[in-house]
Short mmCIF file of N, CA and C in Angstrom, two decimals:
data_model
loop_
_atom_site.label_atom_id
_atom_site.label_comp_id
_atom_site.label_asym_id
_atom_site.label_seq_id
_atom_site.Cartn_x
_atom_site.Cartn_y
_atom_site.Cartn_z
N MET Q 1 95.72 111.12 108.98
CA MET Q 1 96.91 110.30 109.54
C MET Q 1 96.49 109.35 110.61
N PHE Q 2 95.83 110.05 111.65
CA PHE Q 2 95.62 109.35 112.83
C PHE Q 2 94.56 108.35 112.60
N LYS Q 3 93.59 108.65 111.62
CA LYS Q 3 92.34 107.71 111.47
C LYS Q 3 93.00 106.62 110.72
N LYS Q 4 94.08 106.62 109.71
CA LYS Q 4 94.70 105.44 109.27
C LYS Q 4 95.45 104.64 110.08
N ILE Q 5 96.14 105.13 111.06
CA ILE Q 5 97.00 104.39 112.05
C ILE Q 5 96.00 103.73 113.03
N SER Q 6 94.87 104.46 113.34
CA SER Q 6 93.97 103.76 114.34
C SER Q 6 93.20 102.54 113.68
N LEU Q 7 92.83 102.72 112.45
CA LEU Q 7 92.27 101.86 111.75
C LEU Q 7 93.10 100.73 111.39
N ILE Q 8 94.37 100.79 111.15
CA ILE Q 8 95.33 99.67 110.84
C ILE Q 8 95.43 98.94 112.24
N GLY Q 9 95.45 99.59 113.33
CA GLY Q 9 95.58 99.11 114.60
C GLY Q 9 94.35 98.33 115.15
N LEU Q 10 93.28 98.68 114.81
CA LEU Q 10 92.16 98.14 114.99
C LEU Q 10 91.96 96.81 114.06
N THR Q 11 92.41 96.82 112.98
CA THR Q 11 92.30 95.65 112.14
C THR Q 11 93.22 94.65 112.53
N ILE Q 12 94.55 95.13 112.98
CA ILE Q 12 95.45 94.05 113.37
C ILE Q 12 95.10 93.37 114.65
N SER Q 13 94.52 94.26 115.74
CA SER Q 13 94.10 93.60 116.90
C SER Q 13 92.87 92.80 116.70
N PHE Q 14 91.98 93.01 115.79
CA PHE Q 14 90.82 92.15 115.43
C PHE Q 14 91.40 90.85 114.95
N MET Q 15 92.37 90.83 114.08
CA MET Q 15 93.02 89.56 113.43
C MET Q 15 93.58 88.79 114.43
N VAL Q 16 94.45 89.33 115.52
CA VAL Q 16 95.04 88.54 116.54
C VAL Q 16 94.06 87.89 117.35
N ILE Q 17 92.83 88.61 117.69
CA ILE Q 17 91.80 88.00 118.49
C ILE Q 17 91.15 86.90 117.79
N LEU Q 18 90.83 86.92 116.58
CA LEU Q 18 90.30 86.03 115.66
C LEU Q 18 91.04 84.72 115.60
N PHE Q 19 92.53 84.93 115.50
CA PHE Q 19 93.31 83.80 115.14
C PHE Q 19 93.72 83.25 116.53
N SER Q 20 93.71 83.94 117.64
CA SER Q 20 94.35 83.44 118.86
C SER Q 20 93.31 82.45 119.44
N GLY Q 21 92.11 82.12 119.02
CA GLY Q 21 91.19 81.16 119.65
C GLY Q 21 90.10 81.85 120.33
N CYS Q 22 90.13 83.01 120.49
CA CYS Q 22 88.96 83.70 121.39
C CYS Q 22 87.69 83.73 120.68
N ALA Q 23 87.73 83.59 119.53
CA ALA Q 23 86.46 83.84 118.68
C ALA Q 23 85.97 82.46 118.23
N LYS Q 24 86.56 81.51 118.60
CA LYS Q 24 85.99 80.03 118.21
C LYS Q 24 84.56 79.94 118.81
N TYR Q 25 83.76 79.18 117.99
CA TYR Q 25 82.51 79.07 118.44
C TYR Q 25 82.33 77.69 119.43
N THR Q 26 81.66 77.90 120.42
CA THR Q 26 81.13 76.94 121.35
C THR Q 26 79.77 76.91 121.58
N PRO Q 27 78.98 75.85 121.56
CA PRO Q 27 77.55 75.89 121.84
C PRO Q 27 77.09 76.43 123.30
N PRO Q 28 76.03 77.10 123.51
CA PRO Q 28 75.86 77.67 124.59
C PRO Q 28 75.41 76.38 125.59
N TYR Q 29 75.72 76.49 126.81
CA TYR Q 29 75.28 75.44 127.92
C TYR Q 29 73.98 75.49 128.06
N HIS Q 30 73.26 74.22 128.08
CA HIS Q 30 71.97 74.04 128.39
C HIS Q 30 71.88 72.83 129.31
N SER Q 31 70.76 72.67 130.03
CA SER Q 31 70.60 71.70 130.90
C SER Q 31 69.84 70.44 130.23
N TYR Q 32 69.84 69.31 130.87
CA TYR Q 32 69.22 68.14 130.19
C TYR Q 32 67.72 68.44 129.87
N LYS Q 33 67.23 69.17 131.03
CA LYS Q 33 65.77 69.35 130.75
C LYS Q 33 65.49 70.36 129.75
N TYR Q 34 66.47 71.22 129.17
CA TYR Q 34 66.30 72.06 128.12
C TYR Q 34 66.27 71.26 126.77
N TYR Q 35 67.43 70.31 126.71
CA TYR Q 35 67.46 69.47 125.43
C TYR Q 35 66.28 68.53 125.38
N SER Q 36 65.86 68.20 126.36
CA SER Q 36 64.68 67.03 126.39
C SER Q 36 63.37 67.91 125.76
N LYS Q 37 63.39 69.28 126.00
CA LYS Q 37 62.26 69.91 125.11
C LYS Q 37 62.65 70.48 123.91
N HIS Q 38 63.91 70.59 123.42
CA HIS Q 38 64.21 71.06 122.14
C HIS Q 38 65.20 69.96 121.48
N GLU Q 39 64.45 69.11 120.70
CA GLU Q 39 65.02 68.03 120.15
C GLU Q 39 66.04 68.46 118.96
N LYS Q 40 65.33 69.34 118.20
CA LYS Q 40 66.41 69.92 117.10
C LYS Q 40 67.76 70.68 117.61
N GLN Q 41 67.66 71.30 118.59
CA GLN Q 41 68.82 71.96 119.13
C GLN Q 41 69.84 71.04 119.75
N ALA Q 42 69.21 69.78 120.31
CA ALA Q 42 69.89 68.97 121.08
C ALA Q 42 70.75 68.15 119.87
N LEU Q 43 70.17 67.80 118.76
CA LEU Q 43 70.73 67.10 117.73
C LEU Q 43 71.85 67.86 117.22
N LYS Q 44 71.69 69.33 116.93
CA LYS Q 44 72.81 70.20 116.69
C LYS Q 44 73.99 70.22 117.31
N VAL Q 45 73.72 70.22 118.75
CA VAL Q 45 74.79 70.32 119.64
C VAL Q 45 75.51 69.06 119.72
N TYR Q 46 74.69 67.82 119.69
CA TYR Q 46 75.43 66.51 119.72
C TYR Q 46 76.26 66.35 118.49
N SER Q 47 75.75 66.66 117.35
CA SER Q 47 76.44 66.50 116.21
C SER Q 47 77.86 67.47 116.12
N PHE Q 48 77.54 68.69 116.68
CA PHE Q 48 78.73 69.59 116.81
C PHE Q 48 79.90 68.98 117.86
N CYS Q 49 79.43 68.34 118.81
CA CYS Q 49 80.25 67.69 119.62
C CYS Q 49 81.13 66.44 119.12
N ASN Q 50 80.45 65.61 118.38
CA ASN Q 50 80.92 64.34 117.85
C ASN Q 50 81.88 64.91 116.65
N LYS Q 51 81.53 66.06 115.98
CA LYS Q 51 82.45 66.44 114.91
C LYS Q 51 83.79 67.38 115.44
N ASN Q 52 83.46 68.05 116.46
CA ASN Q 52 84.73 68.85 116.81
C ASN Q 52 85.33 68.57 117.99
N TYR Q 53 84.81 67.46 118.97
CA TYR Q 53 85.35 67.05 120.13
C TYR Q 53 85.61 65.60 119.98
N PRO Q 54 86.26 64.86 119.15
CA PRO Q 54 86.23 63.48 118.90
C PRO Q 54 86.69 62.82 120.24
N GLY Q 55 85.84 61.80 120.62
CA GLY Q 55 86.40 61.13 121.96
C GLY Q 55 85.94 61.73 123.06
N TRP Q 56 84.85 62.81 122.91
CA TRP Q 56 84.65 63.54 124.13
C TRP Q 56 83.92 62.70 125.16
N GLN Q 57 83.30 61.52 124.77
CA GLN Q 57 82.60 60.81 125.69
C GLN Q 57 83.54 60.13 126.80
N GLY Q 58 84.71 59.84 126.47
CA GLY Q 58 85.63 59.16 127.13
C GLY Q 58 86.62 60.16 127.82
N GLN Q 59 86.64 61.32 127.72
CA GLN Q 59 87.51 62.39 128.26
C GLN Q 59 87.23 62.68 129.62
N GLU Q 60 88.30 62.91 130.26
CA GLU Q 60 88.22 63.60 131.61
C GLU Q 60 88.55 65.04 131.66
N ALA Q 61 87.78 65.79 132.43
CA ALA Q 61 87.93 66.95 132.48
C ALA Q 61 89.26 67.67 133.05
N GLU Q 62 90.04 68.44 132.45
CA GLU Q 62 91.33 68.89 133.13
C GLU Q 62 91.05 70.39 133.44
N ASN Q 63 89.91 71.03 133.21
CA ASN Q 63 89.72 72.27 133.87
C ASN Q 63 88.12 72.55 133.77
N ARG Q 64 87.68 73.70 134.27
CA ARG Q 64 86.34 73.90 134.48
C ARG Q 64 85.60 74.10 132.98
N ALA Q 65 86.37 74.73 132.05
CA ALA Q 65 85.87 74.93 130.64
C ALA Q 65 85.58 73.59 130.21
N ALA Q 66 86.50 72.61 130.28
CA ALA Q 66 86.31 71.29 129.63
C ALA Q 66 85.24 70.57 130.18
N ALA Q 67 85.22 70.51 131.70
CA ALA Q 67 84.06 69.99 132.26
C ALA Q 67 82.68 70.50 131.77
N THR Q 68 82.52 71.89 131.57
CA THR Q 68 81.33 72.34 131.14
C THR Q 68 81.03 71.84 129.72
N ARG Q 69 82.06 71.85 128.96
CA ARG Q 69 81.71 71.39 127.37
C ARG Q 69 81.38 70.05 127.39
N ILE Q 70 82.24 69.09 128.28
CA ILE Q 70 81.54 67.58 128.42
C ILE Q 70 80.26 67.30 128.85
N ALA Q 71 79.89 68.30 130.04
CA ALA Q 71 78.44 68.15 130.49
C ALA Q 71 77.40 68.73 129.50
N ASN Q 72 77.95 69.60 128.76
CA ASN Q 72 76.79 70.10 127.63
C ASN Q 72 76.65 69.17 126.55
N CYS Q 73 77.69 68.42 126.06
CA CYS Q 73 77.64 67.37 125.07
C CYS Q 73 76.77 66.30 125.72
N ALA Q 74 76.86 65.96 126.78
CA ALA Q 74 76.27 64.89 127.63
C ALA Q 74 74.89 65.02 127.70
N ASN Q 75 74.57 66.32 128.05
CA ASN Q 75 73.16 66.72 128.13
C ASN Q 75 72.43 66.71 126.82
N ALA Q 76 72.96 67.19 125.86
CA ALA Q 76 72.44 67.23 124.49
C ALA Q 76 72.29 65.84 123.99
N ARG Q 77 73.12 64.90 124.17
CA ARG Q 77 73.03 63.45 123.87
C ARG Q 77 72.03 62.83 124.60
N SER Q 78 71.85 63.16 125.83
CA SER Q 78 70.78 62.49 126.57
C SER Q 78 69.27 63.18 126.16
N GLY Q 79 69.26 64.37 125.96
CA GLY Q 79 68.00 64.87 125.56
C GLY Q 79 67.56 64.61 124.24
N TYR Q 80 68.55 64.32 123.36
CA TYR Q 80 68.24 63.84 122.09
C TYR Q 80 67.67 62.33 122.13
N MET Q 81 68.45 61.48 122.73
CA MET Q 81 68.42 60.07 122.72
C MET Q 81 66.99 59.73 123.56
N ILE Q 82 66.35 60.57 124.24
CA ILE Q 82 65.12 60.37 125.12
C ILE Q 82 63.99 60.40 124.13
N HIS Q 83 64.29 61.16 123.05
CA HIS Q 83 63.20 61.37 121.90
C HIS Q 83 63.13 60.02 121.22
N ASN Q 84 64.31 59.67 120.76
CA ASN Q 84 64.45 58.45 119.84
C ASN Q 84 64.34 56.94 120.41
N ILE Q 85 64.52 56.92 121.64
CA ILE Q 85 64.41 55.69 122.28
C ILE Q 85 62.90 55.31 122.79
N PHE Q 86 62.37 56.24 123.42
CA PHE Q 86 61.02 56.12 124.09
C PHE Q 86 59.85 56.62 123.26
N THR Q 87 60.16 56.91 122.16
CA THR Q 87 58.87 57.33 121.33
C THR Q 87 58.20 56.43 120.86
N VAL Q 88 56.81 56.04 120.96
CA VAL Q 88 56.00 55.03 120.55
C VAL Q 88 55.39 55.43 119.27
N PRO Q 89 55.58 54.48 118.16
CA PRO Q 89 55.11 54.82 116.92
C PRO Q 89 53.78 54.78 117.11
N LYS Q 90 53.08 55.63 116.11
CA LYS Q 90 51.55 55.61 116.07
C LYS Q 90 51.01 54.41 115.41
N PRO Q 91 49.91 53.81 115.79
CA PRO Q 91 49.25 52.61 115.32
C PRO Q 91 48.67 53.25 113.88
N PRO Q 92 48.71 52.15 112.74
CA PRO Q 92 48.24 52.53 111.60
C PRO Q 92 46.76 52.79 111.63
N LYS Q 93 46.23 53.50 110.83
CA LYS Q 93 44.84 53.89 110.75
C LYS Q 93 44.17 52.76 109.78
N LEU Q 94 43.02 52.50 110.44
CA LEU Q 94 42.22 51.35 109.88
C LEU Q 94 41.10 52.08 108.95
N ASN Q 95 40.71 51.28 107.85
CA ASN Q 95 39.96 52.09 107.08
C ASN Q 95 38.44 51.93 107.62
#
């Protein structure tokens, strides 16, 4: 009987945590230097920010979590763009 009650209580508490927003995914914070070396990760985070935080580029941070999120998105954008703007195309091979 005690096992059933504890299992039901555990399930309910898990559901409450899941739906309360504590279990939402946020990408881990990395610096610009990290994203400049990991282009694929930068693209994933940049795409995630554009999809899940529309208008993040013009937002002002209302608290520390929002400031960290905006800084992470900006770092990912800068790290991704540096590879796409300044890459020099390879010259064609001559026969």
